[in-house]
Amino acid sequence: MLTRKRLSLNPEDSLFFYPMSQDTFKKITAHAKEYGFIFPSSEIYDGLSAVYDYGPNGTLLKNNIKEYWWKAMVQLHENIVGLDAAILMHPKVWKASGHVDAFHDPLIDNKDSKKRYRADNLIEDYMAKIQTKIDKEVKKARKRFGDSFDEEKFLSESPRVLKYKKQIEQIGDRLNKALSNNDLEELKQIIIDLEIADPVSGSRNWTDVKQFNLMFDTHIGAVSGSSSKIYLRPETAQGIFVNFSNVLKTSRMKIPFGIAQIGKAFRNEIIARQFIFRMREFEQMEMQFFIRPGTEKKWFSYWKETRLKWHLSLGFDKNLYRFHDHEQLAHYADAATDIEFKFPFGFKELEGIHSRTDFDLKSHETHSGKKLRYFDPETKETYVPYVIETSIGLDRMFLAVLSASFTEEKLDDGSTRTVLKIPAILAPVKVAVLPLVKKDGLPEIAREIFNELKWDYMINYDEKDAIGRRYRRQDAIGTPYAITVDHQTKEDGTVTLRYRDSMKQERIRITDLKKELNRKLHLRTWLG
Ligand code: ATP
C-alpha cells in the first residue's frame, strides 16, 4: 500500500519498554546466523545495510511459509489463481499507482554527524520518550501503593501523567497535521521547537526536511537517460492490476475472484533497522480480490477474519496478534487494518488488509487508455471492480515465526536448552533419523528409514556425537520429530519417536511411521 504508517502511541510499540526483549532479540538474530537461517548480505565485504541472505535452514523455512500461504490462498480457494509478474515493469505503472509522486518519506540530515533520519521518526521517538516517563511514574506508584494500586485511576488522575499525556497528544496532532499537509517546514519546526538532538552526536544542527522517494531506479537497455529510467517494483500488487484482463480472459474466473502472487519488492528505506523487519529487498505475499462495487464491507470483514484464522492455525499464543484499524486512510481506501504481531520489540505490522476501491484499476485505465472492466452476467452491468487486498511480508512472517518459536528452557539437570518451537508444518527439517550408536547394524536400519521417508519430507540423518547432543542440534533448528533406532529395533521392529517440545518419547513400529507422520504433517491437520 502506498501511504506510510505513522506511530500509534502504544507503550508497547517502543524498544524502550522492552529492555529484556531487546536482549532476547539479540539472541534470536545470533541464533539465526549460527544455525544457518539468515546471513548478512555480502558479509565478506562487511555486509550491505538492510539486505540479508537466507542460509540452508532459512531457505527451507522460508519456502515452507510460502507454501503454507500459497496453498491456503490458491489451492484451498477455488476462486483464487496465481501469478508471477516480472519485477521490472513499464515506468508508467508507477506513475499510475501514485508511487512516482507520493511514495516518499520526509528525510532530514544532521550536518555535524552526517547521519540521516526520517523526520517523523525523530518526533515519534521523542513522543515515545515521554511515554517512558509515564511508565516510570506508574512503576514508582505501584511500588509505593503495593497491592492497593489502581493503575487505571492513577493514569487518569495523576497531574504529572496528565501533563505528559497532553504533551504527547499535542505533538501527535501537530505531526499528523504536518504529514497530511505535506508541510516539510512545519516538520522541521517541530524538531526545532522540541529541541530534538541527533541521537548519535547530540547535535541540533539540522538541514531542511526534504521528501525522499523510496523507489530504486535503474536503466533498461544499453543507453542511459531519462527515457530509459525504470524502477524496481516497490510492491507486487501492481503486477496483479496490470494483468487483470489477461487473467480474466484466460482463467474463466467470475467475480468475486482473486489473484495471488509471491515475489520480491524493493524499497530504499531511509532507516532500516530491526533485522529482517525492515529490509531494502524483501518478499511480499499479496492477493488482490476483485469484487462487485457495494460488496466491499462484506469482503473486507471476510478477509480480515480469514487471514487472522490463517495466522492462528499455526498454534502460537493468540495474544501475539491484534488488529490495528487505520483511522487515517489513504485517499483511495475506504477501510484498512493491520494484523499486528508482538515482535520482541513490540506490536508491529505483519500484514495489511486494505479495501482499495476501484482506485488502481481506474488509474491504470486512465494512464494506459485500455479498459479494465468486468461484465457481470448476473446484473448485466459492466463495471470497474472494487478490490480487497491482503498483503503480508514473507520476511516479517519469517521473523514472527522465529521470535515466537525461540525458547530457552532450564532443564532438570540444570542445563539450558535452546529450542525453536516452530510449528511442525513450517519446520525446515521435519524428522531427524538417528542410530543410537554407530555400530551393531543400527546405522543400516536408520539409513533405510531415511531413504524411505525422504521422498515425502525433508529429513536429516545424523550419527555423529552422543545422542543427547544430536537431539540438541535438532532442537536448535526446530526439528519437531526425532526417530531413534536402538537395539530393541532389531528385536521388534520399533523405534522411538521423540517430540521436540515435550522431549517425550514413545515407541512406534517402523511400518507405522509414514502413516503417523502423514497425519501430523498433513495440510488438513493444520488448516482443515
Ligand atoms: P510499514 O508501515 O511497516 O513500512 P507498509 O504499511 O509500508 O509497512 P505495505 O506497503 O502495506 O507496508 O506492505 C505490505 C507488507 O509488506 C507489510 O505488512 C510488511 O509485512 C511488508 N513490508 C513492507 N515494507 C517492508 C520492508 N521494508 N521490509 C520487510 N517487509 C516489508
XYZ file of C-alpha atoms and ligand atoms in Angstrom:
559
model
C 0.000 0.000 0.000
C 1.138 3.466 -0.744
C 0.740 5.512 2.404
C 3.372 5.102 5.064
C 2.233 4.225 8.513
C 2.579 6.569 11.462
C 3.160 5.622 15.018
C 0.230 4.609 17.161
C 1.319 5.590 20.592
C 1.009 2.364 22.399
C 3.685 1.946 25.056
C 4.442 -1.493 23.703
C 5.477 -0.039 20.378
C 8.843 1.160 21.514
C 12.034 -0.693 22.142
C 12.308 1.399 25.246
C 9.698 -0.605 27.023
C 11.301 -3.930 26.284
C 14.770 -3.962 27.748
C 14.527 -7.711 28.341
C 13.088 -8.407 24.933
C 15.824 -6.434 23.284
C 18.190 -8.901 24.829
C 16.107 -11.802 23.525
C 16.046 -10.176 20.119
C 19.834 -10.110 20.037
C 19.872 -13.790 20.912
C 17.409 -14.560 18.126
C 19.480 -12.757 15.499
C 22.652 -14.505 16.684
C 20.874 -17.871 16.672
C 19.532 -17.239 13.164
C 23.070 -16.759 11.927
C 24.705 -19.558 13.888
C 22.220 -22.162 12.674
C 22.179 -21.165 9.020
C 18.878 -19.297 8.870
C 19.961 -15.774 7.970
C 23.261 -14.187 6.979
C 24.065 -10.533 6.316
C 24.306 -9.980 2.571
C 27.847 -9.996 1.097
C 29.231 -10.470 4.579
C 32.837 -10.925 3.487
C 32.636 -7.305 2.303
C 31.158 -6.240 5.666
C 27.553 -6.663 4.573
C 25.046 -4.437 2.834
C 22.756 -2.482 5.110
C 19.259 -3.946 5.495
C 19.854 -6.698 2.943
C 20.021 -10.320 4.081
C 20.610 -13.780 2.645
C 18.798 -16.904 3.738
C 21.011 -19.871 4.641
C 20.250 -23.594 4.275
C 17.710 -23.807 7.124
C 16.369 -20.321 6.415
C 15.641 -21.238 2.809
C 13.693 -24.300 3.916
C 11.675 -22.346 6.467
C 11.007 -19.524 4.021
C 9.841 -21.938 1.324
C 7.568 -23.689 3.809
C 5.969 -20.376 4.832
C 5.439 -19.532 1.153
C 3.868 -22.902 0.507
C 1.606 -22.635 3.550
C 0.346 -19.261 2.361
C 0.074 -20.300 -1.275
C -1.872 -23.461 -0.559
C -4.187 -21.687 1.885
C -4.905 -18.971 -0.661
C -4.750 -20.650 -4.073
C -5.186 -24.380 -3.559
C -7.961 -24.086 -0.983
C -9.863 -21.286 -2.723
C -11.475 -22.310 -5.977
C -11.745 -18.672 -6.983
C -8.140 -17.585 -6.459
C -5.477 -18.066 -9.113
C -1.753 -17.399 -9.089
C 0.506 -15.027 -10.980
C 4.235 -14.416 -11.230
C 4.785 -10.981 -12.754
C 8.215 -9.552 -13.563
C 9.995 -7.250 -11.136
C 10.691 -4.736 -13.891
C 7.606 -3.010 -15.236
C 6.777 -0.161 -17.555
C 7.601 3.104 -15.721
C 4.083 4.429 -16.354
C 2.804 1.761 -13.950
C 4.366 3.682 -11.072
C 3.013 6.981 -12.289
C -0.492 5.488 -12.389
C -0.146 3.850 -8.970
C 0.968 7.130 -7.416
C 4.398 5.853 -6.376
C 6.376 8.314 -8.512
C 4.632 11.279 -6.915
C 3.803 10.096 -3.441
C 5.877 7.148 -2.263
C 8.250 9.092 -0.086
C 9.354 9.713 3.468
C 10.434 13.055 4.991
C 14.187 12.977 5.369
C 16.451 15.170 7.490
C 20.255 15.172 7.780
C 22.336 16.177 10.720
C 25.078 18.473 9.416
C 27.574 17.511 12.107
C 27.193 13.756 12.337
C 26.224 13.416 8.639
C 23.584 10.939 9.816
C 20.281 10.700 8.013
C 16.905 10.307 9.720
C 13.231 10.182 8.982
C 11.954 13.461 10.413
C 8.707 11.849 11.552
C 10.646 9.073 13.315
C 12.685 11.600 15.302
C 9.481 13.203 16.529
C 7.865 9.830 17.235
C 10.894 8.757 19.258
C 10.590 11.953 21.271
C 6.956 11.094 21.996
C 7.951 7.568 22.962
C 10.399 9.030 25.491
C 7.598 10.983 27.137
C 5.637 7.751 27.256
C 8.571 6.156 29.113
C 8.251 8.867 31.740
C 4.612 7.906 32.219
C 5.668 4.308 32.607
C 8.238 5.246 35.221
C 5.593 7.146 37.183
C 3.365 4.069 37.122
C 6.212 1.855 38.275
C 7.069 4.198 41.140
C 3.442 4.467 42.222
C 2.969 0.724 42.089
C 5.931 0.295 44.383
C 4.574 2.922 46.772
C 0.976 1.660 46.957
C 1.579 -2.065 46.617
C -1.498 -4.274 46.222
C -3.957 -1.423 46.555
C -2.582 0.302 43.434
C -5.242 1.121 40.853
C -3.365 1.760 37.607
C -6.333 2.980 35.616
C -7.243 5.539 38.272
C -3.642 6.659 38.578
C -3.325 7.130 34.822
C -6.450 9.250 34.689
C -5.740 11.361 37.781
C -2.024 11.867 38.397
C -1.273 15.503 37.440
C 2.175 14.582 36.183
C 0.861 11.763 33.992
C -1.870 14.002 32.645
C 0.714 16.641 31.758
C 2.798 14.083 29.847
C -0.260 12.678 28.097
C -1.243 16.159 26.960
C 2.242 16.761 25.584
C 2.086 13.536 23.577
C -1.321 14.401 22.244
C -0.306 17.913 21.195
C 2.867 16.777 19.457
C 0.981 13.935 17.791
C -1.662 16.310 16.443
C 0.970 18.676 15.114
C 2.875 15.827 13.497
C -0.180 14.321 11.849
C -1.270 17.679 10.505
C 2.183 18.398 9.083
C 2.299 14.982 7.440
C -1.190 15.194 5.980
C -0.475 18.647 4.571
C 2.945 17.601 3.340
C 4.279 20.572 5.299
C 8.028 19.947 5.446
C 8.832 23.316 7.044
C 6.464 22.572 9.907
C 8.118 19.173 10.413
C 11.472 20.881 10.828
C 9.890 23.481 13.115
C 8.566 20.729 15.386
C 12.070 19.281 15.639
C 13.468 22.723 16.498
C 10.695 23.571 18.980
C 11.161 20.273 20.822
C 14.950 20.765 20.754
C 15.404 17.276 19.358
C 19.064 16.370 19.072
C 20.792 13.786 16.892
C 20.630 10.586 18.997
C 24.198 9.759 17.958
C 26.065 13.052 18.311
C 23.708 15.195 20.372
C 23.966 17.937 17.737
C 20.962 20.098 16.816
C 22.464 21.287 13.557
C 19.783 20.042 11.125
C 19.285 20.504 7.388
C 15.851 21.303 5.964
C 13.436 18.388 5.621
C 13.047 17.041 2.102
C 10.981 14.281 0.579
C 12.862 11.123 -0.331
C 11.332 8.730 -2.837
C 11.721 5.144 -1.704
C 11.836 3.539 -5.133
C 15.108 2.226 -6.505
C 15.632 3.247 -10.101
C 17.807 1.832 -12.826
C 18.083 1.956 -16.616
C 16.847 -0.503 -19.167
C 18.865 -1.311 -22.284
C 22.283 -0.026 -23.240
C 21.511 3.697 -23.233
C 21.076 5.634 -20.069
C 18.926 8.730 -19.901
C 15.568 9.764 -18.583
C 13.684 7.841 -21.278
C 15.181 4.528 -20.186
C 14.643 5.020 -16.464
C 12.714 2.217 -14.804
C 12.092 1.135 -11.206
C 12.484 -1.998 -9.175
C 8.919 -2.651 -8.050
C 8.171 -1.348 -4.532
C 5.196 -3.718 -4.204
C 3.941 -6.753 -6.067
C 0.329 -5.547 -6.218
C 0.684 -3.525 -9.424
C 1.805 -6.625 -11.357
C -1.605 -8.070 -10.498
C -3.590 -4.983 -11.519
C -1.945 -4.633 -14.918
C -2.624 -8.316 -15.612
C -6.281 -8.122 -14.567
C -7.651 -8.511 -18.106
C -5.146 -11.209 -19.085
C -6.084 -13.343 -16.102
C -9.798 -12.696 -16.515
C -9.716 -13.750 -20.157
C -7.617 -16.859 -19.648
C -8.770 -18.288 -16.330
C -12.590 -18.279 -16.722
C -12.875 -16.591 -13.329
C -16.075 -14.812 -12.341
C -16.295 -12.047 -9.791
C -15.652 -12.394 -6.880
C -12.209 -13.818 -7.605
C -8.639 -13.246 -6.502
C -5.145 -13.189 -7.959
C -2.308 -14.181 -5.644
C 1.373 -13.538 -6.066
C 4.596 -14.038 -4.120
C 7.585 -12.002 -5.149
C 10.386 -9.587 -4.386
C 9.802 -5.922 -3.689
C 12.367 -3.182 -3.152
C 12.232 -0.049 -1.004
C 15.109 2.258 -0.309
C 14.137 2.635 3.343
C 15.860 5.628 4.985
C 16.345 3.837 8.221
C 16.384 0.129 8.012
C 16.612 -1.462 11.417
C 15.327 -4.381 13.430
C 16.957 -7.102 11.369
C 14.645 -8.537 8.699
C 11.679 -6.488 9.907
C 12.519 -3.594 7.600
C 14.637 -4.517 4.628
C 15.526 -2.836 1.368
C 14.943 -6.006 -0.620
C 12.141 -8.191 0.672
C 9.381 -10.514 -0.416
C 5.641 -9.979 -0.319
C 2.765 -12.436 -0.473
C -0.156 -10.480 -1.844
C -3.649 -11.261 -3.005
C -5.998 -8.849 -4.748
C -9.628 -9.896 -4.530
C -11.870 -8.381 -7.225
C -15.459 -7.764 -6.187
C -18.689 -6.075 -7.208
C -18.848 -2.427 -6.008
C -21.031 -2.193 -2.931
C -19.878 -5.556 -1.504
C -16.587 -4.233 -0.150
C -17.635 -4.141 3.518
C -18.651 -7.802 3.464
C -15.441 -8.937 1.741
C -13.233 -6.752 3.897
C -14.621 -8.490 7.022
C -14.323 -11.878 5.341
C -10.641 -11.380 4.576
C -9.879 -9.888 7.981
C -11.292 -12.965 9.637
C -9.839 -15.443 7.137
C -6.350 -14.052 7.360
C -6.348 -13.982 11.162
C -7.517 -17.596 11.142
C -4.558 -18.492 8.928
C -2.159 -16.970 11.458
C -3.871 -18.657 14.399
C -3.786 -22.037 12.630
C -0.071 -22.155 13.397
C -0.828 -22.543 17.071
C 1.142 -19.658 18.593
C -0.425 -17.775 21.514
C -3.401 -15.796 20.196
C -2.387 -12.827 22.337
C 0.553 -12.301 19.987
C -1.850 -10.945 17.361
C -4.117 -7.939 17.245
C -5.887 -5.821 14.664
C -4.980 -2.200 14.274
C -7.636 -0.391 12.265
C -6.404 2.671 10.416
C -8.067 5.915 11.352
C -6.308 7.906 8.677
C -6.997 6.315 5.329
C -5.240 6.785 2.035
C -7.412 8.838 -0.327
C -8.402 5.767 -2.353
C -9.041 3.378 0.538
C -12.338 3.044 2.363
C -11.103 0.690 5.082
C -7.729 -0.626 6.196
C -6.438 -2.710 9.043
C -3.163 -4.281 10.035
C -2.686 -7.621 11.647
C -0.031 -6.706 14.166
C 2.268 -9.225 15.750
C 4.035 -8.917 19.075
C 7.660 -8.967 17.978
C 10.353 -8.816 20.688
C 10.364 -5.045 20.091
C 6.609 -4.651 20.469
C 3.449 -4.923 18.391
C 4.160 -4.081 14.750
C 2.501 -4.567 11.388
C 2.824 -8.043 9.970
C 0.087 -7.961 7.368
C -2.124 -5.293 5.854
C -5.715 -5.769 4.697
C -6.977 -2.905 2.586
C -10.191 -2.069 0.845
C -8.748 -0.232 -2.171
C -11.978 0.634 -4.017
C -11.515 0.851 -7.799
C -8.606 3.263 -7.489
C -5.870 1.153 -9.050
C -7.781 -0.289 -11.988
C -9.313 3.100 -12.806
C -5.966 4.823 -12.656
C -4.438 2.206 -14.978
C -7.364 2.710 -17.355
C -6.632 6.430 -17.452
C -2.885 6.053 -17.930
C -2.928 3.150 -20.381
C -6.071 4.001 -22.324
C -7.140 0.340 -22.006
C -10.418 -0.732 -20.439
C -10.078 -2.766 -17.252
C -13.693 -3.727 -16.704
C -15.882 -6.675 -15.961
C -19.204 -7.611 -17.486
C -21.297 -9.075 -14.701
C -23.569 -11.752 -16.188
C -25.798 -11.634 -13.120
C -26.527 -7.913 -13.066
C -25.866 -7.386 -16.802
C -23.693 -4.423 -15.862
C -20.173 -3.549 -16.846
C -18.042 -2.005 -14.126
C -14.526 -1.478 -12.804
C -14.307 -3.994 -9.941
C -13.533 -2.974 -6.384
C -10.577 -4.628 -4.683
C -9.781 -6.035 -1.258
C -6.064 -6.599 -0.785
C -4.278 -8.849 1.675
C -0.559 -8.163 1.818
C 1.939 -9.873 4.084
C 5.715 -9.570 4.197
C 7.278 -13.001 3.866
C 10.402 -11.926 5.743
C 8.320 -10.352 8.504
C 6.362 -13.574 8.767
C 9.677 -15.426 8.994
C 10.735 -13.127 11.838
C 7.379 -13.612 13.570
C 7.778 -17.403 13.397
C 11.369 -17.219 14.573
C 10.667 -14.929 17.513
C 7.561 -16.785 18.677
C 9.436 -20.104 18.409
C 12.657 -19.155 20.141
C 12.684 -20.657 23.629
C 15.322 -21.137 26.273
C 14.445 -23.787 28.811
C 16.041 -24.734 32.087
C 16.215 -28.499 32.300
C 16.074 -30.682 35.412
C 19.824 -31.325 35.260
C 20.455 -27.561 35.482
C 21.459 -27.151 31.853
C 19.711 -24.880 29.383
C 18.351 -25.989 26.056
C 17.649 -23.607 23.207
C 14.788 -24.825 21.107
C 12.918 -23.386 18.163
C 9.307 -24.455 18.655
C 8.482 -23.893 15.004
C 5.054 -25.242 14.003
C 5.775 -28.683 12.519
C 4.148 -27.791 9.197
C 6.712 -24.975 8.732
C 9.772 -26.620 10.288
C 12.806 -26.675 7.938
C 13.542 -30.310 8.728
C 10.591 -32.468 9.706
C 12.349 -35.521 11.089
C 15.823 -36.481 12.267
C 16.748 -40.131 11.908
C 19.359 -41.127 14.455
C 21.002 -44.510 15.124
C 21.677 -44.722 18.866
C 25.225 -45.956 18.216
C 27.382 -46.175 15.119
C 27.595 -49.978 15.161
C 25.660 -53.223 15.616
C 23.788 -52.701 12.346
C 21.830 -49.701 13.715
C 23.096 -47.183 11.104
C 21.951 -49.515 8.329
C 18.389 -49.650 9.669
C 18.395 -45.873 10.222
C 19.579 -45.326 6.641
C 16.750 -47.486 5.376
C 14.217 -45.391 7.284
C 15.843 -42.201 5.997
C 15.749 -43.430 2.406
C 12.086 -44.292 2.733
C 10.911 -41.042 4.356
C 12.997 -38.642 2.263
C 10.538 -38.955 -0.629
C 7.882 -37.195 1.403
C 9.710 -34.907 3.800
C 12.933 -33.043 4.459
C 14.816 -35.470 6.715
C 18.175 -35.256 8.485
C 20.312 -38.321 9.046
C 22.811 -37.865 11.877
C 25.080 -40.425 13.537
C 27.821 -38.132 14.870
C 28.240 -37.440 18.625
C 26.290 -38.672 21.629
C 22.528 -38.917 21.210
C 21.859 -36.047 23.654
C 23.963 -33.659 21.614
C 22.260 -34.750 18.433
C 18.835 -34.035 19.993
C 20.046 -30.528 20.997
C 21.251 -29.822 17.463
C 17.828 -30.725 16.099
C 16.066 -28.705 18.824
C 18.125 -25.677 17.807
C 16.893 -25.811 14.208
C 13.336 -26.681 15.198
C 13.044 -30.296 14.008
C 9.748 -31.441 15.548
C 10.371 -35.203 15.499
C 13.360 -37.454 16.019
C 13.379 -41.168 15.254
C 15.962 -43.148 17.162
C 16.995 -46.629 16.123
C 18.232 -48.660 19.107
C 18.950 -52.282 19.926
C 15.308 -53.062 20.569
C 14.615 -52.061 16.965
C 16.448 -55.179 15.838
C 14.265 -57.337 18.044
C 10.775 -55.966 17.464
C 10.935 -53.518 14.533
C 10.054 -50.487 16.685
C 11.894 -47.171 17.068
C 11.462 -44.271 19.474
C 9.690 -41.168 18.282
C 10.836 -38.122 20.263
C 8.808 -34.936 20.403
C 10.840 -31.721 20.321
C 8.630 -29.614 22.592
C 7.854 -32.085 25.367
C 11.003 -34.196 24.843
C 8.717 -37.191 25.483
C 9.425 -40.389 23.616
C 7.162 -43.188 22.543
C 7.794 -46.451 20.756
C 6.326 -46.877 17.342
C 6.553 -49.597 14.695
C 8.696 -48.654 11.701
C 5.846 -49.720 9.473
C 3.536 -47.146 11.147
C 5.942 -44.198 10.790
C 4.725 -42.976 7.425
C 1.073 -43.032 8.406
C 1.763 -41.216 11.683
C 3.892 -38.520 10.086
C 1.393 -38.033 7.315
C -1.323 -37.440 9.898
C 0.767 -34.943 11.845
C 2.066 -33.059 8.823
C -0.953 -33.058 6.572
C -2.208 -29.636 5.489
C -5.710 -30.592 6.614
C -4.476 -31.175 10.173
C -3.435 -27.510 10.243
C -5.891 -25.705 8.019
C -8.857 -28.068 7.961
P 5.472 -0.232 7.188
O 4.426 0.711 7.710
O 5.995 -1.178 8.224
O 6.523 0.445 6.380
P 3.774 -0.591 4.958
O 2.439 -0.223 5.514
O 4.502 0.376 4.119
O 4.717 -1.152 6.126
P 2.712 -2.274 2.916
O 3.082 -1.356 1.830
O 1.274 -2.377 3.314
O 3.616 -1.962 4.196
O 3.315 -3.705 2.570
C 2.684 -4.912 2.936
C 3.569 -5.761 3.818
O 4.898 -5.841 3.293
C 3.748 -5.215 5.223
O 2.680 -5.595 6.053
C 5.049 -5.844 5.645
O 4.822 -7.142 6.169
C 5.829 -5.957 4.355
N 6.861 -4.909 4.253
C 6.691 -3.621 3.902
N 7.862 -2.957 3.904
C 8.802 -3.865 4.263
C 10.214 -3.809 4.436
N 10.907 -2.688 4.218
N 10.864 -4.929 4.818
C 10.188 -6.082 5.037
N 8.860 -6.194 4.881
C 8.167 -5.114 4.497
